[in-house]
PDB file of C-alpha atoms in Angstrom:
ATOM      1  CA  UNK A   1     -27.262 -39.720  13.188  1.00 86.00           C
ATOM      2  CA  UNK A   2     -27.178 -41.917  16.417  1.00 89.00           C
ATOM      3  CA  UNK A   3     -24.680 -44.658  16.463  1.00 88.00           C
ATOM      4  CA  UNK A   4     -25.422 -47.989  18.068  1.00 85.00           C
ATOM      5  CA  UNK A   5     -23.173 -50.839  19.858  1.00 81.00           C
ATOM      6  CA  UNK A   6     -23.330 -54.801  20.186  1.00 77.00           C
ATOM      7  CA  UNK A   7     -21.525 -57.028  22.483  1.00 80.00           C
ATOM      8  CA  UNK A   8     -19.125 -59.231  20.931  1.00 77.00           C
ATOM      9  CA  UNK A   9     -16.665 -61.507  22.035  1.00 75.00           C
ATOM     10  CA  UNK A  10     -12.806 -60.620  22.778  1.00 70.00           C
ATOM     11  CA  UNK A  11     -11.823 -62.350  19.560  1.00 71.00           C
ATOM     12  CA  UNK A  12     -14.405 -59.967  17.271  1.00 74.00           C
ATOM     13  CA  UNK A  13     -12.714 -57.413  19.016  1.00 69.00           C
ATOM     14  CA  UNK A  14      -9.483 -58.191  17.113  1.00 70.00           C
ATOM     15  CA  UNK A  15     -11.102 -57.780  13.627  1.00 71.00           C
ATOM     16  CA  UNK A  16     -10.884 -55.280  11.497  1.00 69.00           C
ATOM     17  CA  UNK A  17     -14.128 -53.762  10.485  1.00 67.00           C
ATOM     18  CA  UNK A  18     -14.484 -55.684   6.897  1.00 70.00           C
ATOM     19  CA  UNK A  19     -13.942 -58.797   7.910  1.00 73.00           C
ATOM     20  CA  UNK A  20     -16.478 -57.891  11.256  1.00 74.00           C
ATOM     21  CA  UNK A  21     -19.406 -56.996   9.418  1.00 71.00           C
ATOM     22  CA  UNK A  22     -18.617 -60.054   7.442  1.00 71.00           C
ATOM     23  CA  UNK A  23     -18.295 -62.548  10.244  1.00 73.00           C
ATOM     24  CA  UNK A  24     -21.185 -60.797  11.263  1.00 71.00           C
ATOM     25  CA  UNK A  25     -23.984 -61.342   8.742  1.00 66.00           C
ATOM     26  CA  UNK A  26     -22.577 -65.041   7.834  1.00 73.00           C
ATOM     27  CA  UNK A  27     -23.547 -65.996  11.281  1.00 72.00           C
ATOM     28  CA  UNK A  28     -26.700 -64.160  11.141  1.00 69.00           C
ATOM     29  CA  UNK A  29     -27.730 -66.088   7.774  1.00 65.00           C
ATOM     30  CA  UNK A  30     -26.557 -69.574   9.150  1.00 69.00           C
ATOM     31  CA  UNK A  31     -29.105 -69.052  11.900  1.00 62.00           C
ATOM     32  CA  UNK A  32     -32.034 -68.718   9.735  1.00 58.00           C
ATOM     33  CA  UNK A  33     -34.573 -71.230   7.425  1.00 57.00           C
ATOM     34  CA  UNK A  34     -32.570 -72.551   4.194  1.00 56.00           C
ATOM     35  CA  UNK A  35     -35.211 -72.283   2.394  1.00 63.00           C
ATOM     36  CA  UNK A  36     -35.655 -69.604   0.247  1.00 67.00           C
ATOM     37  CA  UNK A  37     -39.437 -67.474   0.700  1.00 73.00           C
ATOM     38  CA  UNK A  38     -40.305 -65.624  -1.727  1.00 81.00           C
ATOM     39  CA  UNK A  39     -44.628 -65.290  -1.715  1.00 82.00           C
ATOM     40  CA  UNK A  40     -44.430 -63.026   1.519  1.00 88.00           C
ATOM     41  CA  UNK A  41     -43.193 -59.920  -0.461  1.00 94.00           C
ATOM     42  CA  UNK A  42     -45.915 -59.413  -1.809  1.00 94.00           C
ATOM     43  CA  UNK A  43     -47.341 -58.335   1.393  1.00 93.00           C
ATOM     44  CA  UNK A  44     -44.331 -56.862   3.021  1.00 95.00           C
ATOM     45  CA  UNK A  45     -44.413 -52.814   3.041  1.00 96.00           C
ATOM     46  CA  UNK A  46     -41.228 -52.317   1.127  1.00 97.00           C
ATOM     47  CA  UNK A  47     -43.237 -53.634  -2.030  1.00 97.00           C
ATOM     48  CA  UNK A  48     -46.197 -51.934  -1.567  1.00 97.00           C
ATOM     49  CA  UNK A  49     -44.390 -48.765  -1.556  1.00 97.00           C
ATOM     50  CA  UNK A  50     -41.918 -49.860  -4.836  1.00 97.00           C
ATOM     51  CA  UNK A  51     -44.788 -51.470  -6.604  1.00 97.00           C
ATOM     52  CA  UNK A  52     -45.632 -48.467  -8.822  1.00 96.00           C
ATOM     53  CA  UNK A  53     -42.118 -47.594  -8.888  1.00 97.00           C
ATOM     54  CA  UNK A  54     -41.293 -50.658 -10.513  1.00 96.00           C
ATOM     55  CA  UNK A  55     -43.483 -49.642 -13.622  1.00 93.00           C
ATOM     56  CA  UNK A  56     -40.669 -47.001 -14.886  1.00 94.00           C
ATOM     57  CA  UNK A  57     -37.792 -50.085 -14.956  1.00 95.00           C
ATOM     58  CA  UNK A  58     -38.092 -51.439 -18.750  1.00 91.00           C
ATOM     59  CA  UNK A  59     -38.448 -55.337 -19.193  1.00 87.00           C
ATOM     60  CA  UNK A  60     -35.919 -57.145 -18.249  1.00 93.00           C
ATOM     61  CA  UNK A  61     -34.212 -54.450 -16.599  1.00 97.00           C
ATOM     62  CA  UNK A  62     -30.839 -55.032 -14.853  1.00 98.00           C
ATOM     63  CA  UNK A  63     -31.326 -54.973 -10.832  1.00 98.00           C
ATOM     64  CA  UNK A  64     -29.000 -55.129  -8.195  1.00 98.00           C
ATOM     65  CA  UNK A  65     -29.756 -56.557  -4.539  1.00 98.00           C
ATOM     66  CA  UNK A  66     -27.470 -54.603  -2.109  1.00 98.00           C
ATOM     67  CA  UNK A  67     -26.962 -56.745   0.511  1.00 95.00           C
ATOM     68  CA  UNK A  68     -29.487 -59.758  -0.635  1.00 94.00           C
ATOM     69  CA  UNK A  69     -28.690 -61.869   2.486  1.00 89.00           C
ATOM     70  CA  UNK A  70     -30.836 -64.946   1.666  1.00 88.00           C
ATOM     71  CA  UNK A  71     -31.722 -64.030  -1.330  1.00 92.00           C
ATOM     72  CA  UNK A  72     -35.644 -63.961  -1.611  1.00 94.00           C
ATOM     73  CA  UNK A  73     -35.596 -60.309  -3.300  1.00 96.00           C
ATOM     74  CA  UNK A  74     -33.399 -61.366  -5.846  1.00 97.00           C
ATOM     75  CA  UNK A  75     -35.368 -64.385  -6.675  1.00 96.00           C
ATOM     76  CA  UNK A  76     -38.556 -62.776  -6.561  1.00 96.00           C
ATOM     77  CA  UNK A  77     -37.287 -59.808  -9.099  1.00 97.00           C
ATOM     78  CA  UNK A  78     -35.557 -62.670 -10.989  1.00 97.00           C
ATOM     79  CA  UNK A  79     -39.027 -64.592 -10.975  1.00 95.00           C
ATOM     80  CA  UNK A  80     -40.816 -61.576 -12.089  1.00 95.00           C
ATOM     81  CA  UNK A  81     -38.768 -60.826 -15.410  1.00 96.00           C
ATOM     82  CA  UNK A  82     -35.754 -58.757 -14.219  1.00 97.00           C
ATOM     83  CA  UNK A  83     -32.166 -59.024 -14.596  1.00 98.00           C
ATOM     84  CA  UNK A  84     -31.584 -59.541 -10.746  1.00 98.00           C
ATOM     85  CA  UNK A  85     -28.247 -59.538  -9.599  1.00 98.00           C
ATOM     86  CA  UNK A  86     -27.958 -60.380  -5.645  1.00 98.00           C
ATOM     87  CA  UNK A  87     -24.975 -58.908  -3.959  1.00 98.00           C
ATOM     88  CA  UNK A  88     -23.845 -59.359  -0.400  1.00 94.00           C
ATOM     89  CA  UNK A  89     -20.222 -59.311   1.422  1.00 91.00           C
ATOM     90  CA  UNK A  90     -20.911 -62.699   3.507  1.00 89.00           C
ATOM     91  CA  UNK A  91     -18.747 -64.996   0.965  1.00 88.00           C
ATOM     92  CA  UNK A  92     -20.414 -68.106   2.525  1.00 87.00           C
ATOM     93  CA  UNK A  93     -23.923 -67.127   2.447  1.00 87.00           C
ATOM     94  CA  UNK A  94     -22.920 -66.511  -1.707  1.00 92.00           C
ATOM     95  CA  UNK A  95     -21.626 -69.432  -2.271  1.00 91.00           C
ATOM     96  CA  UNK A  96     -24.312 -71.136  -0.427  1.00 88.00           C
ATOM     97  CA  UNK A  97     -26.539 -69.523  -2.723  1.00 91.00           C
ATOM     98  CA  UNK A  98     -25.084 -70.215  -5.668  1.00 93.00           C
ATOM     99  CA  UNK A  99     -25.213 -73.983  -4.528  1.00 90.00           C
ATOM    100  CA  UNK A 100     -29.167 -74.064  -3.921  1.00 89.00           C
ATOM    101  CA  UNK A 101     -29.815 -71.818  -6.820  1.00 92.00           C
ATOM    102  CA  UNK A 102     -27.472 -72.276  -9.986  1.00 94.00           C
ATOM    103  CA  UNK A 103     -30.128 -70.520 -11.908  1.00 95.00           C
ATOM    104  CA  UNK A 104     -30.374 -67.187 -10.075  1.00 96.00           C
ATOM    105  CA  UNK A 105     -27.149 -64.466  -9.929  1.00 97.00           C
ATOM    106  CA  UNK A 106     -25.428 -63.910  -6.654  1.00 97.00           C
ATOM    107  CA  UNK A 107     -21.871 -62.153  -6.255  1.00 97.00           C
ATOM    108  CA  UNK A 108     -19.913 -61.872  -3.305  1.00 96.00           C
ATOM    109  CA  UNK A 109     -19.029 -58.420  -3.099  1.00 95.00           C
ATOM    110  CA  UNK A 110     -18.895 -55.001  -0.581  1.00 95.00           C
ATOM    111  CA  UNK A 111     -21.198 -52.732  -1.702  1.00 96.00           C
ATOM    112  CA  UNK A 112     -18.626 -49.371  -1.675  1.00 96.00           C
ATOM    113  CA  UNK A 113     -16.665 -50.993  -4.068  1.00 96.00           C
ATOM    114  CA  UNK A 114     -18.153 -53.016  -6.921  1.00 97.00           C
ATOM    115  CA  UNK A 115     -16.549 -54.071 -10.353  1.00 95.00           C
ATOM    116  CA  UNK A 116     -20.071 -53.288 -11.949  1.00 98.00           C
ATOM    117  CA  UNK A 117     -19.134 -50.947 -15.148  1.00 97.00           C
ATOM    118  CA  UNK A 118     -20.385 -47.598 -15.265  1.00 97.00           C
ATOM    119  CA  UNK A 119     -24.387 -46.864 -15.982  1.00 97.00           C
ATOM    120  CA  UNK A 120     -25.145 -50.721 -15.598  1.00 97.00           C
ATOM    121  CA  UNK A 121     -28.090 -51.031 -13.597  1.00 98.00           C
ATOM    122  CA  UNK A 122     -31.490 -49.696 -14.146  1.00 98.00           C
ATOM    123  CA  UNK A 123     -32.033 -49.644  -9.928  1.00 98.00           C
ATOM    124  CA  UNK A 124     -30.859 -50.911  -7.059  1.00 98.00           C
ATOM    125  CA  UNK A 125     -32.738 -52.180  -4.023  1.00 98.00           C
ATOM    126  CA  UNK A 126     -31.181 -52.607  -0.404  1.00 98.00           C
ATOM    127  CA  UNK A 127     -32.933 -53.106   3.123  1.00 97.00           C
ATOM    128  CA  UNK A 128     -31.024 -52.035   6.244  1.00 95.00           C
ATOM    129  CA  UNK A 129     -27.339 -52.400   4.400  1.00 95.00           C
ATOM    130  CA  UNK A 130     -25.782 -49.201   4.317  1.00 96.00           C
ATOM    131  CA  UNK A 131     -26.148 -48.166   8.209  1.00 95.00           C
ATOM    132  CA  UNK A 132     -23.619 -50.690   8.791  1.00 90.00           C
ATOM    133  CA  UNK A 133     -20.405 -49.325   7.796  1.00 90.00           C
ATOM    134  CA  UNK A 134     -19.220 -46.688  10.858  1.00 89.00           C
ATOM    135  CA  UNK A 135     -17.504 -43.863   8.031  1.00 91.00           C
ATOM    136  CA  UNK A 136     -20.825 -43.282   7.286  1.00 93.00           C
ATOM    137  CA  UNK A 137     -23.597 -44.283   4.045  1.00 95.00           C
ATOM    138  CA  UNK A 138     -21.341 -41.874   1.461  1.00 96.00           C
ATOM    139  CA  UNK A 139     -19.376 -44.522   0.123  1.00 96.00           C
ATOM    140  CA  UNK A 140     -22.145 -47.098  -0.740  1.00 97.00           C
ATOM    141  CA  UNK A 141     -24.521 -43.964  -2.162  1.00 98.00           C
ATOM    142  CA  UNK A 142     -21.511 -42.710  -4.395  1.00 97.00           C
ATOM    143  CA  UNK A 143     -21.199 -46.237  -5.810  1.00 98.00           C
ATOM    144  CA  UNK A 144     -24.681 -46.982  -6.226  1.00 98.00           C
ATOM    145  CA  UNK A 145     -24.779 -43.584  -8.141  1.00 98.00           C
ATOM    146  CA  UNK A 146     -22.122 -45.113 -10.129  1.00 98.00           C
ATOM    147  CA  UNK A 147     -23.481 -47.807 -11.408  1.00 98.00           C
ATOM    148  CA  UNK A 148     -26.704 -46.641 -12.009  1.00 98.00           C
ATOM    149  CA  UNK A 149     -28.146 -46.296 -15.017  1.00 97.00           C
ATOM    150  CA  UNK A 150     -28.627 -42.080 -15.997  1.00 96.00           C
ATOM    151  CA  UNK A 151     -32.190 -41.780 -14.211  1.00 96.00           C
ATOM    152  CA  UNK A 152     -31.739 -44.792 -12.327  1.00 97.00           C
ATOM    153  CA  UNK A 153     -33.473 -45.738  -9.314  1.00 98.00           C
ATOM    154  CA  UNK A 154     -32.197 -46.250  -5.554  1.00 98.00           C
ATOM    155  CA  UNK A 155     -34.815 -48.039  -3.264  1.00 98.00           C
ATOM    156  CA  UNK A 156     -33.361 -48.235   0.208  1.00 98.00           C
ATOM    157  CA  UNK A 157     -34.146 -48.354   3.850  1.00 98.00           C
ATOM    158  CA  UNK A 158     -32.280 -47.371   7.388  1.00 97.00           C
ATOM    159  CA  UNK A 159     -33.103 -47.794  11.191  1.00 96.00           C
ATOM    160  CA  UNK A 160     -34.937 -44.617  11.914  1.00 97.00           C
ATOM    161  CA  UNK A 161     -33.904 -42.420  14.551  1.00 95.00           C
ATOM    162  CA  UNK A 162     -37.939 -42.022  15.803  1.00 94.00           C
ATOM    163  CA  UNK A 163     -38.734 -39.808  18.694  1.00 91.00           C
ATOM    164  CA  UNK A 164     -38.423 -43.200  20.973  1.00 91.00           C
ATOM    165  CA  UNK A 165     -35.275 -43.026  20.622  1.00 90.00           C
ATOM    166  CA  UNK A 166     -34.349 -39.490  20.930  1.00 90.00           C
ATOM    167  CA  UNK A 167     -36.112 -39.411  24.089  1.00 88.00           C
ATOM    168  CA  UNK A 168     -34.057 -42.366  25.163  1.00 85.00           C
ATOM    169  CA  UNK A 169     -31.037 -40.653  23.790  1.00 83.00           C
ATOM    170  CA  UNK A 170     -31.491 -37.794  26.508  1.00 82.00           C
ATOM    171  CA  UNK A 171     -31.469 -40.348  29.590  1.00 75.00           C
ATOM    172  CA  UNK A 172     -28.311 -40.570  31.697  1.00 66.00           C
ATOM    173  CA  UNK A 173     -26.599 -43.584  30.113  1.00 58.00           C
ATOM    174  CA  UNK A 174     -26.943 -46.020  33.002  1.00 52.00           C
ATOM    175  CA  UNK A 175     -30.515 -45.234  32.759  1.00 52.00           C
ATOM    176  CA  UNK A 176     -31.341 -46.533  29.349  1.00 53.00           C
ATOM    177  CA  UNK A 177     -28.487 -49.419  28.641  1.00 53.00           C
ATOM    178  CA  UNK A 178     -28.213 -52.637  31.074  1.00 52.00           C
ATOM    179  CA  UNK A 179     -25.403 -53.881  29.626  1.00 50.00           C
ATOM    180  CA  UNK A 180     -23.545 -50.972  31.560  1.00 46.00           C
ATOM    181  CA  UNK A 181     -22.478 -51.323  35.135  1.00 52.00           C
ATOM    182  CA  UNK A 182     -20.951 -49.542  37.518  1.00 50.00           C
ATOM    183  CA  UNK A 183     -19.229 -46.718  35.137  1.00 52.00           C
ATOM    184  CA  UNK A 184     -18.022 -49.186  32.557  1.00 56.00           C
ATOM    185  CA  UNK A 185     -19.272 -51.973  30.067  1.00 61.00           C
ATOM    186  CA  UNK A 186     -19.668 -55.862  30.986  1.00 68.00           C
ATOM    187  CA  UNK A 187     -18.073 -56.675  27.940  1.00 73.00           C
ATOM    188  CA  UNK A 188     -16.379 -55.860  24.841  1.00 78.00           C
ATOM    189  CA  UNK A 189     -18.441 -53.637  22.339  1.00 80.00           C
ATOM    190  CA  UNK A 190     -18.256 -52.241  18.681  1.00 81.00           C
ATOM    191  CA  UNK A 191     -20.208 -50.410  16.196  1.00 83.00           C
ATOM    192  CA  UNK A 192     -22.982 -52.109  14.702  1.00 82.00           C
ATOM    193  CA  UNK A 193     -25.156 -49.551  13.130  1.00 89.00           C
ATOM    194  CA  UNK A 194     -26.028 -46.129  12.931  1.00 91.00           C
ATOM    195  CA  UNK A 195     -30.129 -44.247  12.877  1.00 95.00           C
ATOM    196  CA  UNK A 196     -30.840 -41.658  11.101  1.00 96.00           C
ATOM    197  CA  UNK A 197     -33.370 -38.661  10.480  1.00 96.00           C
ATOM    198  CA  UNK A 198     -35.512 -38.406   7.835  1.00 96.00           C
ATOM    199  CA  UNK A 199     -33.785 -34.934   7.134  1.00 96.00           C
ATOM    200  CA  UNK A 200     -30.247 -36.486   7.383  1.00 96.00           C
ATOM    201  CA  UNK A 201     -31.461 -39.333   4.805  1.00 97.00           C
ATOM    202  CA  UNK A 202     -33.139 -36.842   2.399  1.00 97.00           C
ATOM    203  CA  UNK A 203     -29.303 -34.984   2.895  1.00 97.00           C
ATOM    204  CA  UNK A 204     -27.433 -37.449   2.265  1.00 97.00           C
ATOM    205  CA  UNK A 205     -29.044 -38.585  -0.769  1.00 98.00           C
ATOM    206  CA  UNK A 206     -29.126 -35.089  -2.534  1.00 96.00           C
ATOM    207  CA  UNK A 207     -25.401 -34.856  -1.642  1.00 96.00           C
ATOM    208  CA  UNK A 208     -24.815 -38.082  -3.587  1.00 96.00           C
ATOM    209  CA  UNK A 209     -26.320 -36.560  -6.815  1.00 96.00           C
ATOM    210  CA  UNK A 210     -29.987 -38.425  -5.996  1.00 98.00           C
ATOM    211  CA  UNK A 211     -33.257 -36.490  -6.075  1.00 97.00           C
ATOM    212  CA  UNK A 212     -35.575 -37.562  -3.524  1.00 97.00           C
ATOM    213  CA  UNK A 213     -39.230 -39.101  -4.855  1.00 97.00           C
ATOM    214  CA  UNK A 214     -40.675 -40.753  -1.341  1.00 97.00           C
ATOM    215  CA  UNK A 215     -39.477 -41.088   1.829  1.00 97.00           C
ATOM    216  CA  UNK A 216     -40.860 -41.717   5.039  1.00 97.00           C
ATOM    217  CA  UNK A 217     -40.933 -43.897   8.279  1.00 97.00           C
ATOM    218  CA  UNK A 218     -41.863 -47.974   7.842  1.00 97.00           C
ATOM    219  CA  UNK A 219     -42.532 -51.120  10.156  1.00 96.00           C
ATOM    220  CA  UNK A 220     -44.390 -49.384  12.806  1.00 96.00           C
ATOM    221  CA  UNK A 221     -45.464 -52.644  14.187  1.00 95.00           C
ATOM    222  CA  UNK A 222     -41.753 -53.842  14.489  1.00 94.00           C
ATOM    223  CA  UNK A 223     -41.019 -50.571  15.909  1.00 95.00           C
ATOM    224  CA  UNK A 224     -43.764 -50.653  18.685  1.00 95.00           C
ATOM    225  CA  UNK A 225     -42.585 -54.414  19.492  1.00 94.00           C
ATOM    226  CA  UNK A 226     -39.020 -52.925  20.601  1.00 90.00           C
ATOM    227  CA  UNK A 227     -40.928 -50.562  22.650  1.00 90.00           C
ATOM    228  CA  UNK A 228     -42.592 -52.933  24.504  1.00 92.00           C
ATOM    229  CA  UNK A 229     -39.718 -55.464  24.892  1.00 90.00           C
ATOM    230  CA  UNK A 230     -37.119 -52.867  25.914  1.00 84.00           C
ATOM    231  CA  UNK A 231     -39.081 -49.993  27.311  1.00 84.00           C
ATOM    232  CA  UNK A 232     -42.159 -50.678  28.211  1.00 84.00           C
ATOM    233  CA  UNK A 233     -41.801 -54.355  29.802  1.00 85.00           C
ATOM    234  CA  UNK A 234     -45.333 -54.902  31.236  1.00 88.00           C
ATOM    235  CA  UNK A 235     -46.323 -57.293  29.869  1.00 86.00           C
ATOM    236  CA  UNK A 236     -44.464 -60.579  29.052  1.00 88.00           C
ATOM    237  CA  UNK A 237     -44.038 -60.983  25.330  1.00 89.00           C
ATOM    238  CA  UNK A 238     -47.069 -62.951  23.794  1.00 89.00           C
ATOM    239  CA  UNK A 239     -49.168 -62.815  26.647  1.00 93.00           C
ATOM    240  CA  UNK A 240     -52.860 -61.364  25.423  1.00 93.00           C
ATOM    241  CA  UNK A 241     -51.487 -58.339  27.234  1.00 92.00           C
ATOM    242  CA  UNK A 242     -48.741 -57.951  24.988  1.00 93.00           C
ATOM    243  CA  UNK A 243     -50.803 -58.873  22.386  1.00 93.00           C
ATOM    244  CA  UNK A 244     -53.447 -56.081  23.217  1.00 94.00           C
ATOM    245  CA  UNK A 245     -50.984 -53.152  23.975  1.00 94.00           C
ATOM    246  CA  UNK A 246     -49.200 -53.784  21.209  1.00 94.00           C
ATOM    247  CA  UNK A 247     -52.466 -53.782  18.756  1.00 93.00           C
ATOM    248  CA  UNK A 248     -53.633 -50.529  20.790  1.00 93.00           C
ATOM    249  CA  UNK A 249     -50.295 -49.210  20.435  1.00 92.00           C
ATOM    250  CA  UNK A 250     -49.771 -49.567  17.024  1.00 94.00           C
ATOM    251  CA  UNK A 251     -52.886 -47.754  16.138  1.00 92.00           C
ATOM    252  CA  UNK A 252     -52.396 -45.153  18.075  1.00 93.00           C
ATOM    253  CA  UNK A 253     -48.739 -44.218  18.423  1.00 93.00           C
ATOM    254  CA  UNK A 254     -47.474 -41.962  15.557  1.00 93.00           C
ATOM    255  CA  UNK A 255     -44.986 -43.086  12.961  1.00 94.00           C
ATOM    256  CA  UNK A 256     -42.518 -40.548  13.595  1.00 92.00           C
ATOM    257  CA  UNK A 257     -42.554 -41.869  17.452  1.00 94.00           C
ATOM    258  CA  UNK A 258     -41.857 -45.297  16.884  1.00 95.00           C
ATOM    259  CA  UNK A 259     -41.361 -46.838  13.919  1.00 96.00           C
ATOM    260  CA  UNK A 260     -38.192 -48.923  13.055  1.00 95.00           C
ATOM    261  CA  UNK A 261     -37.382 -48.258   9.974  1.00 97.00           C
ATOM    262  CA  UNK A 262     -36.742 -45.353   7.319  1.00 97.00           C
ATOM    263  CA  UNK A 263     -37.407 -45.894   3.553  1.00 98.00           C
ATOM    264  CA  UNK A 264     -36.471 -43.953   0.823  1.00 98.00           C
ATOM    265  CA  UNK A 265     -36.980 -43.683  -3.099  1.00 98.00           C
ATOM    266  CA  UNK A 266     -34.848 -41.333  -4.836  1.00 98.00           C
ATOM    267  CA  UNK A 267     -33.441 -40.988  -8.414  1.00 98.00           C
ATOM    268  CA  UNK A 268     -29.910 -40.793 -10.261  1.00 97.00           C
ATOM    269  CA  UNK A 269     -29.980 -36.977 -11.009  1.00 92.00           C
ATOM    270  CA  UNK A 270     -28.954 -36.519 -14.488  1.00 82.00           C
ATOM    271  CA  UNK A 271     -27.752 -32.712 -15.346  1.00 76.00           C
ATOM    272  CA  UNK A 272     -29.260 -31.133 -18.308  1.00 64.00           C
TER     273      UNK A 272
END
């Protein structure tokens, strides 16, 4: 696992880490479209991959939305005949929710800690949630086995710690970060996230009483665009060179090299 930093003001540097990642991901929801999208999902990779998955869940089956941010997961699951329950700590971007769509269920909430009863949920879906808590995914994989249903099923993704970055890893520091100068930082930093292996995923799960069904690197393309914009700055981005490299790129580069993400499918192991 490889940690990573963000700058943040001298006031975020007073918060403690709850009400951070709160602050956090309230302003990071205020910046974006009210309107809730739901038709891209379709297309996204995260359904393609869950798509078949989805089969096992019974009609109407109960859902959860770890971390459902705007909302557009919940209301597409919602839309398609679950029980989808949208969860995320950001108590404005809830109630804001709850405001635009009365019908649909959202709960403010921290995913390590829910009041969901035992063997309540049939799955649980979350994109890039539990990397954001510095002690570590344990907590939020312990609860999810919680209140999942026996045989219960845990779609999730991470940042992935690709080969990129392990290559940028090995630089000396001023090398590979320009927000440090002259043996110290510009300004205040914190945690933000950690990355993680495909091993150390398929770990962690099976340590959290979860047996592993799928799991493997996603969003190349997003994953070559960081490239480009933080490595390999060539080309300005959207330039037809940009454009090009980063077509040629994404065809050729590996997964395992570059791609952003990590996504997993594993199970609530049930003991005979």
């Amino acid at each position: 696992m490889r940690k990573d930093y963000i700058a943040i003001s001298i006031h975020e540097e007073r918060l403690n880490g709850i009400d951070f990642v709160e602050k956090f991901w309230t302003e990071r929801w205020d910046s974006f479209d009210r309107k809730i999208k739901t038709e891209s999902i379709t297309k996204r990779e995260e359904y393609r991959i869950i798509k078949p998955f989805l089969k096992n869940i019974p009609v109407r089956g109960r859902i959860l939305d770890a971390g459902c941010g705007m909302g557009e997961w919940t209301v597409f699951l919602a839309d398609q005949g679950y029980d989808a329950v949208g969860l995320d700590i950001s108590e404005k971007t809830i109630l804001r929710l709850k405001e635009l769509l009365p019908d649909y269920q959202f709960i403010h909430g921290d995913i390590r800690k829910t009041f969901f009863e035992n063997d309540s949920f049939d799955a649980c879906i979350s994109w890039g949630v539990f990397e954001h808590y510095e002690n570590g995914m344990g907590d939020c994989l312990k609860e999810v086995n919680r209140i999942l249903k026996p045989n219960g099923w845990l779609f999730m993704s991470v940042p992935y710690q690709n080969w990129r970055h392990i290559l940028r890893d090995a630089l000396e520091f001023h090398n590979r970060s320009n927000r440090y100068k002259k043996n110290s930082y510009i300004q205040p930093h914190r945690f933000y996230q950690w990355r993680f292996t495909k091993g150390e995923i398929y770990q962690e799960l099976e340590l959290r009483g979860f047996r592993v069904k799928w799991i493997n690197p996603i969003h190349k393309p997003e994953g070559v665009g960081r490239f480009l914009d933080w490595d390999f700055r060539i080309f300005k981005s959207g330039t037809f060179g940009y454009k090009l490299t980063h077509h040629l790129f994404s065809y050729l580069l590996p997964a395992f090299f570059i791609s952003h993400m990590i996504m997993a499918v594993a199970q609530k192991f049930v003991k005979e």
